[in-house]
Amino acid sequence: MEETNHCVCCLQGCFGEAMKGNFTCLVNPRCTREFEHDLLKADNTKNVMIIGAGPGGLMAARTAAQRGHNVTVYDKDTHFGGVFRSAAYPMGKGELSTVISAYRKQCEVLGVIFKMGQEVSEDTIKEARPDTIVVATGSVPLTPPIEGINSENVVTAEDVLYGKKDVNQGPVVVCGGGELGGETAEFIAQTNHDVTILEMKPAILTDMVVTNMIPTMERLHQQQIKIVTNATVSKINENAVSYKNADGDEITIPASTVVSAFGYKAYNPLENVAKENCNEVYVIGSAVKAGNTLTAIQDGYQAGLKL
């Protein structure tokens, strides 16, 4: 059972992609492509270095190992999953953790070596001398240059979900109304009943599949979370947040805690170094452009097939 890829009811690959004419599965990227993508052993066995143990990196490792390659996964963190780990913390999303645990177990059975807590440098690459490198370093939280963004009362959505930072009693303002901000606001609202979401777009949750967006929106309204759209955050101080509305007027609202949920940006510090020391390099997932897990896993799978 540890190796089973459970459906996590994300609806991204089946429902979301089917609406675009491309039926697939987030957890199993080979779904509907079984006859196109065989997993026969490669003609030449390669030593493969995977940098990053998020979902894309683990899928690349699993696929490469299935094809008979010698695979080693490095990650500077001691935890598996990258930023996807935080996705399992919001209300009702615990099943997402099974994606990483299953991939990890499958890799272990296939003989993949993990070197966790080890940050890759040029010296690491030179010492390992891999035939192929897959850069799957993922993304990091986006922190826009807003006045006061580094104030003590500002915390990231990830730190809130992980329990690394406490949310003060009093009004909480979540800056960012995408999936990350919406679900973090719902998470906070379990213990704090004065939560406001500020979103610069005309609507929130626009990055969610509609079948997930609708019930999430209903829960936000049921918990009386205040939603302000067309709101561009302009300034943060120790007890308030200022934003400009669609008319350009600046409005200030109280905030004992400000949650930075502006999304993510690509994190790719090793591509050039990798290419200088290895002839076959693939950069996948959010290391290319911060996006969703479906893309990262598909990229990892495709990279594994190419080896």
Coordinates of C-alpha atoms in Angstrom, one line a residue:
M1 CA 0.0 0.0 0.0
E2 CA 2.9 2.4 0.6
E3 CA 3.7 2.3 -3.1
T4 CA 0.1 3.0 -4.2
N5 CA -0.6 6.2 -6.1
H6 CA -3.9 7.3 -4.5
C7 CA -6.3 9.6 -6.2
V8 CA -6.2 12.9 -4.3
C9 CA -9.4 14.3 -5.8
C10 CA -7.5 17.4 -7.2
L11 CA -9.5 17.3 -10.5
Q12 CA -6.6 19.1 -12.2
G13 CA -5.6 16.4 -14.7
C14 CA -8.9 14.7 -15.3
F15 CA -11.6 17.4 -15.1
G16 CA -9.4 20.5 -15.6
E17 CA -7.3 19.2 -18.5
A18 CA -10.3 17.3 -20.1
M19 CA -12.0 20.7 -20.6
K20 CA -8.9 21.6 -22.7
G21 CA -9.1 18.3 -24.6
N22 CA -6.1 16.7 -22.8
F23 CA -7.3 14.1 -20.3
T24 CA -4.6 13.1 -17.9
C25 CA -3.8 12.7 -14.2
L26 CA -1.8 14.7 -11.8
V27 CA -0.7 11.7 -9.7
N28 CA -0.1 9.4 -12.7
P29 CA 1.2 11.3 -15.8
R30 CA 1.3 8.1 -17.8
C31 CA -2.5 7.9 -17.6
T32 CA -4.0 7.8 -21.2
R33 CA -0.5 7.6 -22.6
E34 CA 0.4 4.0 -21.8
F35 CA 0.8 2.9 -25.4
E36 CA 2.8 6.0 -26.4
H37 CA 5.2 6.0 -23.4
D38 CA 6.8 2.6 -22.8
L39 CA 9.1 2.2 -19.9
L40 CA 11.6 -0.2 -21.5
K41 CA 15.1 -0.3 -20.2
A42 CA 17.4 2.3 -21.8
D43 CA 20.1 1.1 -24.1
N44 CA 22.8 2.9 -22.1
T45 CA 22.7 3.1 -18.3
K46 CA 23.4 6.6 -17.1
N47 CA 24.4 8.1 -13.7
V48 CA 21.6 10.7 -13.1
M49 CA 21.7 13.5 -10.6
I50 CA 18.3 15.0 -9.6
I51 CA 18.5 18.3 -7.8
G52 CA 15.3 18.7 -5.8
A53 CA 13.0 16.2 -4.0
G54 CA 9.7 17.9 -4.9
P55 CA 7.0 16.1 -6.9
G56 CA 8.7 16.9 -10.2
G57 CA 12.1 15.7 -9.1
L58 CA 10.7 12.6 -7.5
M59 CA 8.8 11.7 -10.7
A60 CA 11.9 12.3 -12.8
A61 CA 13.8 10.0 -10.4
R62 CA 11.2 7.3 -10.5
T63 CA 10.9 7.3 -14.3
A64 CA 14.6 7.3 -14.8
A65 CA 15.1 4.4 -12.3
Q66 CA 12.3 2.5 -14.0
R67 CA 14.3 2.8 -17.3
G68 CA 17.3 1.3 -15.6
H69 CA 19.4 4.3 -14.8
N70 CA 21.4 4.9 -11.6
V71 CA 19.7 7.8 -9.9
T72 CA 20.7 10.0 -7.0
V73 CA 18.4 12.7 -5.6
Y74 CA 19.8 15.7 -3.7
D75 CA 17.9 18.3 -1.7
K76 CA 19.1 21.0 0.6
D77 CA 16.0 20.4 2.8
T78 CA 15.6 17.4 5.0
H79 CA 12.0 17.1 4.1
F80 CA 10.6 15.6 0.8
G81 CA 8.1 17.5 -1.3
G82 CA 9.4 21.0 -1.7
V83 CA 6.8 23.7 -1.6
F84 CA 4.1 21.1 -2.4
R85 CA 4.5 19.9 1.2
S86 CA 2.6 23.0 2.4
A87 CA -0.3 22.1 0.0
A88 CA -1.4 19.3 2.4
Y89 CA -1.9 21.6 5.4
P90 CA -5.1 23.5 4.4
M91 CA -8.5 22.2 5.5
G92 CA -9.4 18.9 3.8
K93 CA -6.2 18.5 1.8
G94 CA -4.3 16.0 3.9
E95 CA -4.5 13.4 1.2
L96 CA -2.0 15.4 -0.9
S97 CA 0.7 14.1 1.3
T98 CA 0.2 10.6 -0.1
V99 CA 1.6 11.8 -3.5
I100 CA 5.1 12.5 -2.1
S101 CA 5.1 9.5 0.3
A102 CA 4.2 7.1 -2.6
Y103 CA 6.7 8.5 -5.0
R104 CA 9.4 8.3 -2.3
K105 CA 8.6 4.7 -1.5
Q106 CA 8.6 3.8 -5.2
C107 CA 12.0 5.4 -5.7
E108 CA 13.4 3.5 -2.8
V109 CA 12.2 0.2 -4.1
L110 CA 13.8 1.1 -7.5
G111 CA 17.1 1.7 -5.8
V112 CA 17.2 5.5 -6.0
I113 CA 19.7 7.0 -3.6
F114 CA 18.6 10.1 -1.5
K115 CA 21.0 12.7 -0.2
M116 CA 18.7 14.9 1.8
G117 CA 20.0 18.0 3.7
Q118 CA 22.8 18.3 1.1
E119 CA 22.9 21.5 -0.9
V120 CA 24.3 21.0 -4.4
S121 CA 27.3 23.2 -5.4
E122 CA 29.7 23.1 -8.4
D123 CA 32.0 21.0 -6.3
T124 CA 29.2 18.5 -5.6
I125 CA 28.6 18.1 -9.4
K126 CA 32.3 17.8 -10.2
E127 CA 32.7 15.1 -7.5
A128 CA 29.6 13.1 -8.6
R129 CA 30.4 13.4 -12.4
P130 CA 26.8 12.7 -13.5
D131 CA 26.0 11.8 -17.1
T132 CA 22.7 13.7 -16.8
I133 CA 21.4 16.4 -14.4
V134 CA 17.8 17.2 -13.8
V135 CA 17.3 20.6 -12.2
A136 CA 14.1 20.5 -10.2
T137 CA 14.8 23.2 -7.6
G138 CA 11.2 24.4 -7.7
S139 CA 10.1 27.8 -6.5
V140 CA 10.2 30.1 -3.5
P141 CA 7.7 32.6 -2.1
L142 CA 7.3 35.8 -4.0
T143 CA 8.0 38.9 -2.0
P144 CA 7.2 42.1 -3.9
P145 CA 9.0 45.3 -3.1
I146 CA 6.3 46.8 -0.9
E147 CA 7.1 49.3 1.9
G148 CA 7.1 47.4 5.2
I149 CA 7.0 43.9 3.7
N150 CA 9.8 42.9 6.1
S151 CA 8.1 44.2 9.2
E152 CA 7.9 41.8 12.2
N153 CA 4.2 41.4 11.9
V154 CA 4.5 40.0 8.3
V155 CA 4.6 36.3 7.9
T156 CA 4.5 34.0 4.8
A157 CA 1.6 31.7 4.1
E158 CA 4.0 28.8 4.2
D159 CA 5.2 29.6 7.7
V160 CA 1.6 29.9 8.9
L161 CA 0.6 26.5 7.4
Y162 CA 3.7 24.8 8.9
G163 CA 3.1 26.3 12.3
K164 CA 6.4 28.1 12.2
K165 CA 4.9 31.5 12.9
D166 CA 2.0 32.5 15.2
V167 CA -0.9 34.6 14.0
N168 CA -1.6 37.3 16.5
Q169 CA -5.1 37.9 17.9
G170 CA -6.8 40.7 16.2
P171 CA -7.5 41.5 12.5
V172 CA -5.5 39.4 10.0
V173 CA -4.9 40.6 6.4
V174 CA -3.9 38.0 3.8
C175 CA -2.2 39.7 0.8
G176 CA -3.0 37.6 -2.2
G177 CA -6.2 35.9 -3.2
G178 CA -5.0 33.0 -5.3
E179 CA -5.3 29.4 -4.1
L180 CA -2.5 29.9 -1.6
G181 CA -4.1 33.0 -0.1
G182 CA -7.6 31.7 -0.1
E183 CA -6.8 28.4 1.6
T184 CA -4.5 30.1 4.1
A185 CA -7.2 32.5 5.0
E186 CA -9.6 29.6 5.6
F187 CA -6.9 27.9 7.7
I188 CA -6.5 31.0 9.9
A189 CA -10.2 31.5 10.2
Q190 CA -10.5 28.3 12.2
T191 CA -9.1 30.2 15.2
N192 CA -9.3 33.9 14.2
H193 CA -12.6 35.3 13.1
D194 CA -11.4 38.6 11.6
V195 CA -9.7 37.8 8.3
T196 CA -9.5 39.9 5.2
I197 CA -8.2 38.9 1.8
L198 CA -6.7 41.6 -0.5
E199 CA -6.4 40.6 -4.2
M200 CA -5.3 42.9 -7.0
K201 CA -7.3 41.0 -9.6
P202 CA -11.1 41.5 -10.1
A203 CA -11.7 38.0 -8.6
I204 CA -10.0 35.6 -6.2
L205 CA -9.1 31.9 -6.6
T206 CA -8.6 32.3 -10.4
D207 CA -5.8 29.8 -10.4
M208 CA -8.1 27.0 -9.1
V209 CA -10.1 24.4 -11.2
V210 CA -13.6 25.7 -11.1
T211 CA -15.0 22.6 -9.4
N212 CA -12.6 23.2 -6.5
M213 CA -13.0 27.0 -6.6
I214 CA -16.8 27.1 -6.1
P215 CA -16.9 25.1 -2.8
T216 CA -13.8 26.9 -1.5
M217 CA -15.5 30.3 -2.2
E218 CA -18.6 29.0 -0.4
R219 CA -16.6 28.1 2.7
L220 CA -14.8 31.5 2.7
H221 CA -18.2 33.2 2.7
Q222 CA -19.6 30.9 5.4
Q223 CA -16.7 31.8 7.6
Q224 CA -17.3 35.5 7.0
I225 CA -13.9 36.1 5.5
K226 CA -13.9 39.6 4.0
I227 CA -12.7 39.7 0.4
V228 CA -11.5 42.9 -1.3
T229 CA -10.6 42.7 -5.0
N230 CA -9.0 45.2 -7.3
A231 CA -6.8 46.0 -4.3
T232 CA -3.1 46.6 -4.8
V233 CA -1.2 46.5 -1.5
S234 CA 1.0 49.7 -1.3
K235 CA 2.2 49.8 2.3
I236 CA 2.4 47.8 5.5
N237 CA 3.2 48.9 9.0
E238 CA 3.0 47.4 12.5
N239 CA -0.8 47.7 12.8
A240 CA -2.2 48.3 9.3
V241 CA -2.1 47.6 5.6
S242 CA -2.7 50.2 2.9
Y243 CA -3.9 49.4 -0.6
K244 CA -5.1 51.2 -3.7
N245 CA -8.5 50.4 -5.2
A246 CA -9.5 50.5 -8.8
D247 CA -10.0 54.2 -8.7
G248 CA -6.5 54.8 -7.3
D249 CA -7.7 55.8 -3.9
E250 CA -5.5 54.6 -1.0
I251 CA -7.4 52.8 1.8
T252 CA -5.9 51.7 5.1
I253 CA -7.3 48.8 7.2
P254 CA -6.1 47.5 10.6
A255 CA -3.9 44.4 10.7
S256 CA -2.2 42.8 13.7
T257 CA -0.8 40.1 11.4
V258 CA -0.1 40.4 7.7
V259 CA 0.2 37.2 5.7
S260 CA 2.3 37.4 2.5
A261 CA 0.5 35.1 0.0
F262 CA 1.6 36.7 -3.2
G263 CA 2.4 33.3 -4.8
Y264 CA 5.8 31.9 -5.9
K265 CA 8.7 32.7 -8.2
A266 CA 11.0 30.2 -10.0
Y267 CA 14.1 29.2 -8.1
N268 CA 16.9 28.1 -10.4
P269 CA 20.4 29.0 -9.1
L270 CA 22.1 25.9 -10.7
E271 CA 21.2 25.7 -14.3
N272 CA 24.4 27.5 -15.6
V273 CA 26.7 25.6 -13.3
A274 CA 25.0 22.3 -14.3
K275 CA 25.5 23.1 -18.0
E276 CA 29.1 24.0 -17.5
N277 CA 29.8 20.6 -16.0
C278 CA 27.4 18.2 -17.7
N279 CA 26.4 17.8 -21.4
E280 CA 22.9 16.6 -20.7
V281 CA 20.8 19.0 -18.5
Y282 CA 17.1 19.3 -18.1
V283 CA 15.4 22.1 -16.1
I284 CA 11.8 21.2 -15.1
G285 CA 8.7 22.4 -13.3
S286 CA 8.7 25.6 -11.3
A287 CA 12.5 25.9 -11.7
V288 CA 11.5 27.1 -15.2
K289 CA 8.4 29.1 -14.3
A290 CA 6.4 29.0 -11.0
G291 CA 3.3 27.0 -11.8
N292 CA 1.2 24.1 -10.6
T293 CA 2.1 20.6 -9.5
L294 CA 0.5 19.0 -12.6
T295 CA 3.1 20.7 -14.8
A296 CA 6.0 19.8 -12.5
I297 CA 5.1 16.1 -12.4
Q298 CA 4.5 16.0 -16.2
D299 CA 7.9 17.7 -16.8
G300 CA 9.6 15.2 -14.4
Y301 CA 8.0 12.3 -16.2
Q302 CA 9.0 13.6 -19.7
A303 CA 12.6 14.2 -18.5
G304 CA 12.8 10.6 -17.2
L305 CA 11.5 9.3 -20.6
K306 CA 14.2 11.2 -22.5
L307 CA 17.1 9.5 -20.7

